[in-house]
Coordinates of C-alpha atoms in Angstrom, one line a residue:
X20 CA 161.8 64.2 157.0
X21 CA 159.3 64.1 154.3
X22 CA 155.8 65.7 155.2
X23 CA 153.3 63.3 153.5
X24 CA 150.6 64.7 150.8
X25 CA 147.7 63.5 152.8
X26 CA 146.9 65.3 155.8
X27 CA 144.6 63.7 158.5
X28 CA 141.3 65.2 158.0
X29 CA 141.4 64.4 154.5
X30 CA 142.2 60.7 155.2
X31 CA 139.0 60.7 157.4
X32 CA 137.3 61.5 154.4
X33 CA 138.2 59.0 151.8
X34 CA 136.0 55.9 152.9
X35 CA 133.2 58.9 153.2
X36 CA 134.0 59.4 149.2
X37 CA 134.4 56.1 149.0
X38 CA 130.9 55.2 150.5
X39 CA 129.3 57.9 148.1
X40 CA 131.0 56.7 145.4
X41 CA 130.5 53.3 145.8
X42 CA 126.6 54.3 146.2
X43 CA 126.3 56.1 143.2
X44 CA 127.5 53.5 140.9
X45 CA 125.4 51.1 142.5
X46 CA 122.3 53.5 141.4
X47 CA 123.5 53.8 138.0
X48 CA 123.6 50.0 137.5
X49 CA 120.2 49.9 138.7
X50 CA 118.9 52.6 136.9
X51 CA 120.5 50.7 133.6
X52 CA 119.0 47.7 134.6
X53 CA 115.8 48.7 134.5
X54 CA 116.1 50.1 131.2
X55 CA 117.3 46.9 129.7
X56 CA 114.3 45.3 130.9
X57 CA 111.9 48.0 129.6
X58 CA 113.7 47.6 126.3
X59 CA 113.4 43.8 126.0
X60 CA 109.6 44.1 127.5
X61 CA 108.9 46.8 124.0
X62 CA 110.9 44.3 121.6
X63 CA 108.5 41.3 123.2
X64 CA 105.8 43.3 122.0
X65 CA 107.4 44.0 119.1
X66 CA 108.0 40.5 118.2
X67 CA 104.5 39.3 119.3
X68 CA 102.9 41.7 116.7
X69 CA 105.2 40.8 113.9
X70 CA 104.5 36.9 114.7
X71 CA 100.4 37.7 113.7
X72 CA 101.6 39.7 110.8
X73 CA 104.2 36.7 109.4
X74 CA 100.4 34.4 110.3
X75 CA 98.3 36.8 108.5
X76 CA 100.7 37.0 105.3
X77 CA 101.6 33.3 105.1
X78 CA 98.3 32.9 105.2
X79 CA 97.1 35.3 102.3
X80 CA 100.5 33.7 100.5
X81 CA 99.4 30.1 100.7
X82 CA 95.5 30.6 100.2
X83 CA 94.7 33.9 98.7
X84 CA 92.9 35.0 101.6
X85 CA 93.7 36.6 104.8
X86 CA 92.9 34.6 107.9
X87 CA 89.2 35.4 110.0
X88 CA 90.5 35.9 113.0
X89 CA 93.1 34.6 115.4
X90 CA 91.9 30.8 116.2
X91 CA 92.7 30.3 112.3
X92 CA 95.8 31.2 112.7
X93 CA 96.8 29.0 115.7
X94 CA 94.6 26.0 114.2
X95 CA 96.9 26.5 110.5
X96 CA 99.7 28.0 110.8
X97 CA 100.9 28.0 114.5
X98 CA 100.7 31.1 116.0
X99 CA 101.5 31.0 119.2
X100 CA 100.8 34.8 121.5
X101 CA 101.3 35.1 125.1
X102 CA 97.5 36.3 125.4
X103 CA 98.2 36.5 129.7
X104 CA 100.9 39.1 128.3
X105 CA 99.6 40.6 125.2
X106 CA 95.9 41.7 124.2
X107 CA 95.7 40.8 120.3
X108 CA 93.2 43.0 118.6
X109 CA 93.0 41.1 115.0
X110 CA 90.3 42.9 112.5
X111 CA 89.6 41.7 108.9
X112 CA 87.6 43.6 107.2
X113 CA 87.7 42.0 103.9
X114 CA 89.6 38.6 102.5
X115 CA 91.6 40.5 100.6
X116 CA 92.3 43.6 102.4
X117 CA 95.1 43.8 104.9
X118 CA 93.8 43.0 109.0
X119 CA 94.6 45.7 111.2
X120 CA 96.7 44.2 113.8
X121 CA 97.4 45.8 117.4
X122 CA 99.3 44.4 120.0
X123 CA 99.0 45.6 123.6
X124 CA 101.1 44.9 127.1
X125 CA 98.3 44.0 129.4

């Protein structure tokens, strides 16, 4: 008779290796999942701050002038900012001088 390759203590231990590994992978896919959402969370941001800046620059575009403030901006030209999510800090300085734009995560 053939002796088989797998003793008995050592198929005692595969559904312990199994459990680990099993375990393990289940951390990883968390880990990475939670990483996907921190990167969609920065390119929110992201795209919340280049929305005012496409505002801002239509508007200097269309009437030579950048925009006051923020309320102009959503009263012309339909911007639209999840304020509950974002804090917009919109300063013009001057009609013609670039604003200086800051989006924060609240």
């Amino acid at each position: 008779m053939m002796k088989r390759f797998c003793s008995k203590e050592r198929r005692a231990l595969s559904p312990v290796f199994s459990l680990a590994l099993f375990a393990a992978a289940v951390l990883l896919l968390l880990r990475g999942a939670g990483s996907v959402a921190s990167l969609s969370e920065a390119e929110r941001l992201s795209a919340a701050e280049q929305a005012v800046r496409r505002a801002a620059v239509q508007c200097y575009a269309v009437e030579g002038i950048y925009p006051p403030d923020l309320g102009y901006m959503r009263e012309h030209y339909g911007l639209q900012v999840d304020e509950e999510r974002y804090l917009v800090d919109y300063r013009c300085f001057a009609s013609n001088l670039t604003p200086d734009i800051t989006v924060l995560p609240r």
